[in-house]
Amino acid sequence: MNTEKPVPDDALADLHRDTLAVRAAVERSQYGENSEALYLTSGYVQPSAEAAARRFAGDEEGFTYGRYGNPTVASLEQRLAALEGAEACMSTASGMSAILLMCMGLLKAGDHVICSHSMFGSTIKLIGTDLAKFGVESSFVSQTDVNAWKSAIKPSTRLLFAETPTNPLTDVCDIRALADVAHNAGALLCVDNCFATPALQRPIALGSDIVMHSGTKYLDGQGRVMAGALCASQALVIKSFLPIMKSAGMTLAPFNAWVVLKGLETLDIRMQAQSARAMALAQWLQAHPAVARVHYPGLTSHPQHELAMAQQSGCGGAVLSFEVKAADADQGRQRAFHVLDAMQMLSLSTNLGDTKTLVAHPASTSHGRLTEVQRQLAGVSQGLIRVAVGLEHITDIQTDLDRGLSSI
Ligand SMILES: *Cc1c(COP(=O)(O)O)cnc(C)c1O
């Protein structure tokens, strides 16, 4: 492969983020293709036995085996690292495998992790239940109360793991404050940046040590592939994550890496356009007689509105949730189901981060595996509906939601 770089590495530092999204990490082959090449190969031919030995020993750069690395995957990692302002990045097959890789790389039996109650459902399950089998301890605290995170610190605390804004209530936590709590305790902070993406929020600049992504969401942005990533220092990626990747193999497929790499090119304009629609929809829902409450960081009624605006480039993001008016949980569930089943265009889907608006009932789907107590702590009521706003015209989105809302 000809490694001629259209933009030399040392010139990249001066470029704006929108430029990096389309120009960082382009490795052209001898054919001079303008769009990034897709290298579908599981193995690599070695130039000599000596070179192969050096590469396997880590003394020389060069690809050896698909589980360890791939040029297309490396391009995605470099571009995402550039957007997050991180030294390095390691991509994975899904967002959950990125969390597993991080935990396997950083924790051993007896170590302690602190997360918030309102993390992604599978994250609570993985850290609170599955890793507990291997002796990893965990505490779950209030998303927004920094003192609760501080009080949960133990001598064995190695990692604080936060998600902001959260799914589905869009609770916001103070990244800089949590970074201080972690560092004062000799622990690391990881932020799941799935909802805001580097287009709106860059946790590393606020003191976070690791940024975790589900590339399945906004990074791909068009609902096509699964992907995940960890952005961090070179030292963490090389010393803590790479050895686990080599032995455990949660490797991102080159095709999926290529799809996400191209998705990054439009990330910023998609996030801006989808957030503008989410803001308009939040205001419309707030004024709707059938709606009890709207959760959206862009609204001044949101409890952490000011923090969110400061931390997220003045933007609320593309996800909101709302509660239908109801007398009790049973009626809430019945009315939420009525709204979902009355839709004719919007997609009833638990995914998010698509150009198509996706609407879901968290209590019976994404948060369905949680116990009733966990679900209440996460604030997920039976009348709650989540909307991941896409790129349709705002009037069409409102009309489709209004079919059910106005006939409750
Ligand atoms: C989807 C999601 C994940 C998990 O990612 P997968 O790609 O589905 O494995 C983690 N965190 C958040 C906030 C998510 O929305």
XYZ file of C-alpha atoms and ligand atoms in Angstrom:
423
model
C 0.000 0.000 0.000
C 1.185 3.468 -0.848
C 0.855 5.469 2.354
C 0.923 8.852 0.627
C -1.220 11.142 2.748
C -3.277 13.844 1.002
C -3.070 15.890 4.220
C 0.174 15.399 6.183
C -0.324 14.524 9.889
C 1.341 17.685 11.178
C -0.994 19.885 9.081
C -4.109 18.238 10.564
C -3.669 19.986 13.920
C -4.460 23.360 12.313
C -7.694 22.267 10.647
C -11.219 22.890 11.924
C -13.323 19.993 13.153
C -15.685 20.029 10.116
C -12.635 19.729 7.891
C -11.189 16.874 9.951
C -14.492 15.012 9.593
C -13.913 14.728 5.844
C -10.105 14.997 5.524
C -8.502 13.265 8.532
C -7.009 9.789 8.086
C -7.331 9.425 4.332
C -4.785 6.814 3.214
C -4.796 6.719 -0.580
C -3.674 3.615 -2.431
C -1.644 3.716 -5.664
C -4.939 4.183 -7.566
C -5.553 7.635 -6.114
C -9.170 6.954 -5.151
C -10.864 10.045 -3.654
C -13.312 8.128 -1.470
C -11.704 6.103 1.312
C -10.790 2.563 0.248
C -12.443 -0.463 1.844
C -9.902 -3.200 2.629
C -11.849 -6.438 3.006
C -9.171 -8.884 4.110
C -8.694 -11.090 7.143
C -4.946 -11.617 6.694
C -1.874 -9.810 5.290
C 1.059 -11.100 3.245
C 4.349 -10.384 5.021
C 7.334 -8.986 3.080
C 9.828 -11.335 4.789
C 10.060 -13.773 7.689
C 12.173 -11.264 9.636
C 9.609 -8.475 9.068
C 6.789 -10.805 10.145
C 8.676 -11.611 13.361
C 9.255 -7.910 14.065
C 5.596 -7.053 13.390
C 4.254 -9.805 15.620
C 6.669 -8.675 18.370
C 5.363 -5.112 18.002
C 8.808 -3.765 16.969
C 7.695 -2.684 13.478
C 4.478 -1.175 12.143
C 2.513 -3.302 9.719
C -0.693 -5.274 9.613
C -0.506 -8.948 10.574
C -4.018 -10.302 11.156
C -7.561 -8.935 10.902
C -8.317 -9.308 14.598
C -5.379 -7.003 15.426
C -5.903 -4.303 12.815
C -7.032 -3.248 9.348
C -6.301 -0.086 7.289
C -9.992 0.888 6.932
C -10.594 0.332 10.644
C -7.453 2.369 11.424
C -8.778 5.273 9.304
C -12.031 5.318 11.285
C -10.101 5.231 14.569
C -7.828 8.121 13.574
C -10.716 10.253 12.297
C -12.858 9.681 15.400
C -9.868 10.410 17.660
C -9.314 13.686 15.756
C -12.975 14.682 16.233
C -12.943 13.851 19.960
C -9.583 15.543 20.481
C -8.117 12.249 21.742
C -4.608 10.882 21.126
C -5.911 7.504 20.044
C -8.978 5.354 19.504
C -9.830 1.659 19.419
C -12.988 0.621 17.622
C -15.078 -2.435 18.453
C -17.904 -4.524 16.989
C -20.610 -2.708 19.011
C -21.026 -0.112 21.727
C -21.490 -2.806 24.380
C -18.283 -4.584 23.330
C -16.468 -1.237 23.729
C -17.683 -1.128 27.356
C -16.667 -4.773 27.864
C -13.218 -4.057 26.367
C -12.789 -1.050 28.658
C -13.800 -3.008 31.761
C -11.609 -6.000 30.886
C -8.705 -3.686 30.203
C -8.983 -1.586 33.368
C -10.548 -3.770 36.072
C -9.783 -6.911 38.038
C -11.719 -8.785 40.745
C -12.168 -6.549 43.788
C -12.104 -3.286 41.799
C -15.045 -0.906 42.075
C -16.937 1.076 39.403
C -19.407 3.937 39.917
C -22.156 4.585 37.338
C -25.416 6.492 37.413
C -28.842 4.853 37.823
C -29.913 6.235 34.486
C -27.285 4.627 32.242
C -28.229 2.691 29.096
C -30.107 -0.492 30.152
C -27.513 -2.980 28.856
C -24.716 -1.003 30.538
C -26.457 -1.403 33.917
C -26.875 -5.128 33.215
C -23.267 -5.644 32.047
C -21.590 -3.763 34.899
C -24.108 -4.407 37.690
C -24.805 -8.108 37.018
C -22.531 -9.760 34.441
C -19.223 -8.306 35.692
C -20.270 -8.940 39.311
C -19.828 -12.657 38.503
C -16.121 -11.916 38.029
C -15.803 -10.010 41.306
C -16.104 -6.454 39.938
C -18.043 -4.319 42.419
C -20.302 -1.487 41.350
C -22.361 1.343 42.826
C -25.163 3.157 41.015
C -25.815 6.745 42.059
C -27.893 9.761 41.063
C -26.967 11.088 37.620
C -27.040 14.741 38.617
C -25.808 14.766 42.251
C -21.998 15.160 42.224
C -21.884 14.568 45.996
C -23.502 11.167 45.536
C -20.644 10.180 43.182
C -18.118 11.517 45.704
C -19.723 9.602 48.603
C -19.653 6.354 46.628
C -15.845 6.462 46.246
C -13.978 3.569 47.932
C -10.244 2.805 48.110
C -10.867 0.198 45.353
C -12.680 2.633 42.981
C -10.943 2.513 39.600
C -13.553 3.931 37.220
C -16.409 6.444 37.116
C -18.643 5.870 34.100
C -21.167 8.548 33.110
C -23.542 9.018 30.199
C -24.763 12.499 29.323
C -27.410 13.275 28.230
C -28.970 9.998 29.380
C -31.364 7.690 27.647
C -34.330 8.219 27.727
C -34.747 11.123 30.207
C -31.902 13.315 28.858
C -30.507 13.960 32.363
C -27.249 15.875 32.135
C -24.244 15.458 34.421
C -21.337 17.844 34.920
C -18.389 16.202 33.151
C -15.767 18.562 34.579
C -17.005 18.036 38.167
C -17.038 14.235 37.766
C -13.526 14.310 36.263
C -12.332 16.097 39.423
C -14.052 13.534 41.667
C -12.437 10.682 39.720
C -8.957 12.182 39.616
C -8.949 13.133 43.314
C -9.604 9.449 44.028
C -6.924 8.206 41.611
C -9.638 6.808 39.332
C -10.486 7.363 35.650
C -13.614 8.951 34.168
C -15.249 7.520 31.054
C -18.113 9.364 29.323
C -20.540 7.583 26.997
C -20.827 10.305 24.321
C -23.375 8.470 22.226
C -26.205 11.027 22.491
C -24.272 14.271 22.029
C -21.444 13.007 19.763
C -18.248 15.048 19.221
C -20.326 17.397 17.045
C -21.864 18.829 20.255
C -19.760 17.669 23.208
C -16.068 16.801 23.646
C -15.617 15.186 27.077
C -11.807 14.909 26.836
C -11.494 18.710 26.750
C -13.600 18.735 29.958
C -11.250 16.320 31.764
C -12.649 12.900 30.850
C -10.004 10.189 30.364
C -12.012 7.960 28.042
C -14.864 8.610 25.613
C -17.001 5.593 24.750
C -19.192 5.415 21.623
C -21.870 3.285 20.167
C -21.040 3.932 16.501
C -24.350 2.237 15.743
C -26.089 5.506 16.596
C -25.201 8.975 15.247
C -21.685 8.155 13.995
C -23.133 5.863 11.323
C -26.245 8.002 11.509
C -28.306 6.134 8.966
C -29.163 2.964 10.860
C -27.003 0.593 8.831
C -24.298 -1.060 10.944
C -23.253 -1.878 14.517
C -20.009 -0.346 15.790
C -18.352 0.900 18.967
C -15.236 2.759 20.059
C -13.088 3.952 22.945
C -11.150 7.217 22.541
C -8.349 7.803 25.065
C -4.631 8.454 25.505
C -2.137 6.494 23.412
C -0.955 4.809 26.627
C -4.429 3.533 27.588
C -5.200 2.332 24.068
C -1.868 0.551 23.563
C -1.266 -0.789 27.077
C -4.773 -1.436 28.422
C -7.095 -1.980 25.445
C -5.006 -3.480 22.607
C -3.917 -6.610 24.547
C -7.573 -7.414 25.360
C -8.619 -6.782 21.750
C -5.914 -9.221 20.600
C -7.027 -11.987 22.958
C -10.792 -11.362 23.148
C -11.438 -10.225 19.556
C -14.361 -7.803 19.725
C -13.030 -6.553 16.378
C -14.968 -4.126 14.160
C -15.551 -5.507 10.650
C -13.828 -3.419 7.909
C -17.089 -2.913 6.022
C -18.809 -1.545 9.133
C -15.775 0.666 9.818
C -15.997 2.069 6.290
C -19.715 2.856 6.668
C -19.089 4.716 9.941
C -15.999 6.467 8.520
C -18.192 7.906 5.750
C -20.937 8.650 8.298
C -18.546 10.909 10.223
C -18.330 13.188 7.174
C -21.933 14.333 7.657
C -22.095 14.022 11.473
C -21.996 17.745 12.183
C -24.667 18.831 9.711
C -26.904 15.912 10.692
C -26.615 16.733 14.409
C -27.389 20.399 13.799
C -30.407 19.674 11.581
C -31.824 16.887 13.760
C -31.323 18.941 16.955
C -33.188 21.899 15.418
C -36.139 19.604 14.658
C -35.959 18.084 18.184
C -36.120 21.581 19.703
C -39.195 22.482 17.629
C -40.869 19.165 18.493
C -40.101 19.597 22.230
C -41.773 23.026 22.217
C -44.807 21.686 20.367
C -45.167 18.701 22.752
C -44.797 20.960 25.788
C -47.888 22.900 24.643
C -49.915 19.747 23.818
C -52.918 19.111 26.139
C -52.332 15.312 26.197
C -48.688 15.644 27.314
C -47.780 15.826 31.023
C -44.054 16.484 30.722
C -41.288 16.840 28.128
C -37.654 15.939 28.833
C -35.286 17.848 26.531
C -32.082 19.713 27.508
C -32.850 22.537 25.051
C -35.980 23.559 26.995
C -35.541 26.108 29.799
C -37.794 23.810 31.899
C -35.067 21.105 31.857
C -33.445 20.920 35.330
C -29.886 21.095 33.925
C -30.671 23.383 30.979
C -27.816 25.830 31.633
C -25.215 23.140 32.228
C -26.378 21.352 29.074
C -26.101 24.493 26.957
C -22.584 25.203 28.266
C -21.416 21.602 27.859
C -23.133 20.751 24.549
C -22.234 23.672 22.288
C -25.552 25.402 23.052
C -27.541 22.521 21.594
C -30.037 20.084 23.144
C -29.303 17.133 20.854
C -31.695 15.055 18.763
C -33.355 12.868 21.417
C -36.277 13.835 23.632
C -38.829 11.963 25.696
C -42.262 12.858 26.967
C -44.912 11.505 29.312
C -48.538 11.209 28.300
C -51.071 12.434 30.865
C -52.465 9.474 32.801
C -54.088 8.653 36.147
C -51.815 5.659 36.893
C -49.133 3.371 35.420
C -51.618 1.060 33.669
C -53.359 3.946 31.944
C -49.962 5.489 31.099
C -48.858 2.304 29.340
C -52.198 1.974 27.524
C -52.087 5.596 26.294
C -48.417 5.401 25.268
C -49.179 2.234 23.258
C -52.135 4.056 21.665
C -49.857 6.898 20.472
C -47.295 4.426 19.064
C -49.863 2.260 17.300
C -51.584 5.286 15.726
C -48.405 6.365 13.884
C -48.484 5.876 10.106
C -45.016 7.109 9.097
C -42.632 7.328 12.068
C -40.750 4.110 12.880
C -41.644 2.177 16.013
C -38.059 1.203 16.821
C -35.832 1.126 19.909
C -32.752 2.215 17.972
C -31.692 5.867 17.774
C -29.364 7.991 15.703
C -31.059 7.454 12.348
C -32.142 9.974 9.711
C -35.607 8.404 10.107
C -37.434 9.458 13.298
C -37.607 6.505 15.693
C -40.189 6.301 18.472
C -40.083 3.817 21.356
C -41.652 2.809 24.681
C -38.591 2.398 26.957
C -40.383 0.720 29.922
C -41.362 -2.336 27.825
C -38.304 -2.474 25.526
C -34.838 -0.986 26.219
C -35.503 -0.903 29.973
C -37.664 -4.049 30.029
C -34.899 -6.279 31.435
C -34.425 -4.056 34.506
C -36.137 -4.860 37.786
C -39.070 -2.606 38.754
C -36.813 -0.901 41.353
C -34.033 -0.252 38.783
C -36.625 1.072 36.323
C -38.083 3.470 38.904
C -34.605 4.679 39.887
C -33.958 5.347 36.196
C -37.234 7.349 36.126
C -38.698 5.318 33.255
C -42.490 5.446 33.726
C -45.071 3.432 31.786
C -46.385 6.595 30.094
C -42.944 7.617 28.774
C -42.298 7.773 25.009
C -38.848 8.438 23.545
C -38.380 10.157 20.199
C -35.047 10.099 18.374
C -35.723 12.871 15.886
C -34.602 12.344 12.281
C -34.590 14.491 9.177
C -38.250 14.446 8.113
C -40.067 17.792 7.922
C -41.111 18.919 11.404
C -44.778 19.306 10.408
C -44.940 15.693 9.212
C -43.374 14.462 12.477
C -45.910 16.447 14.522
C -48.868 15.271 12.420
C -47.925 11.605 12.886
C -47.530 11.910 16.680
C -50.726 13.937 16.912
C -52.807 11.087 15.448
C -52.607 9.241 18.764
C -52.123 12.206 21.085
C -55.245 14.032 19.980
C -57.414 10.879 20.148
C -56.487 9.776 23.701
C -26.940 1.952 21.959
C -26.194 2.445 23.130
C -25.147 1.704 23.698
C -24.773 0.322 23.202
O -24.348 0.329 21.877
P -24.561 -0.915 20.859
O -23.877 -0.434 19.634
O -26.020 -1.140 20.712
O -23.888 -2.094 21.477
C -24.470 2.255 24.764
N -24.801 3.465 25.249
C -25.807 4.192 24.747
C -26.105 5.529 25.321
C -26.537 3.719 23.672
O -27.557 4.445 23.182
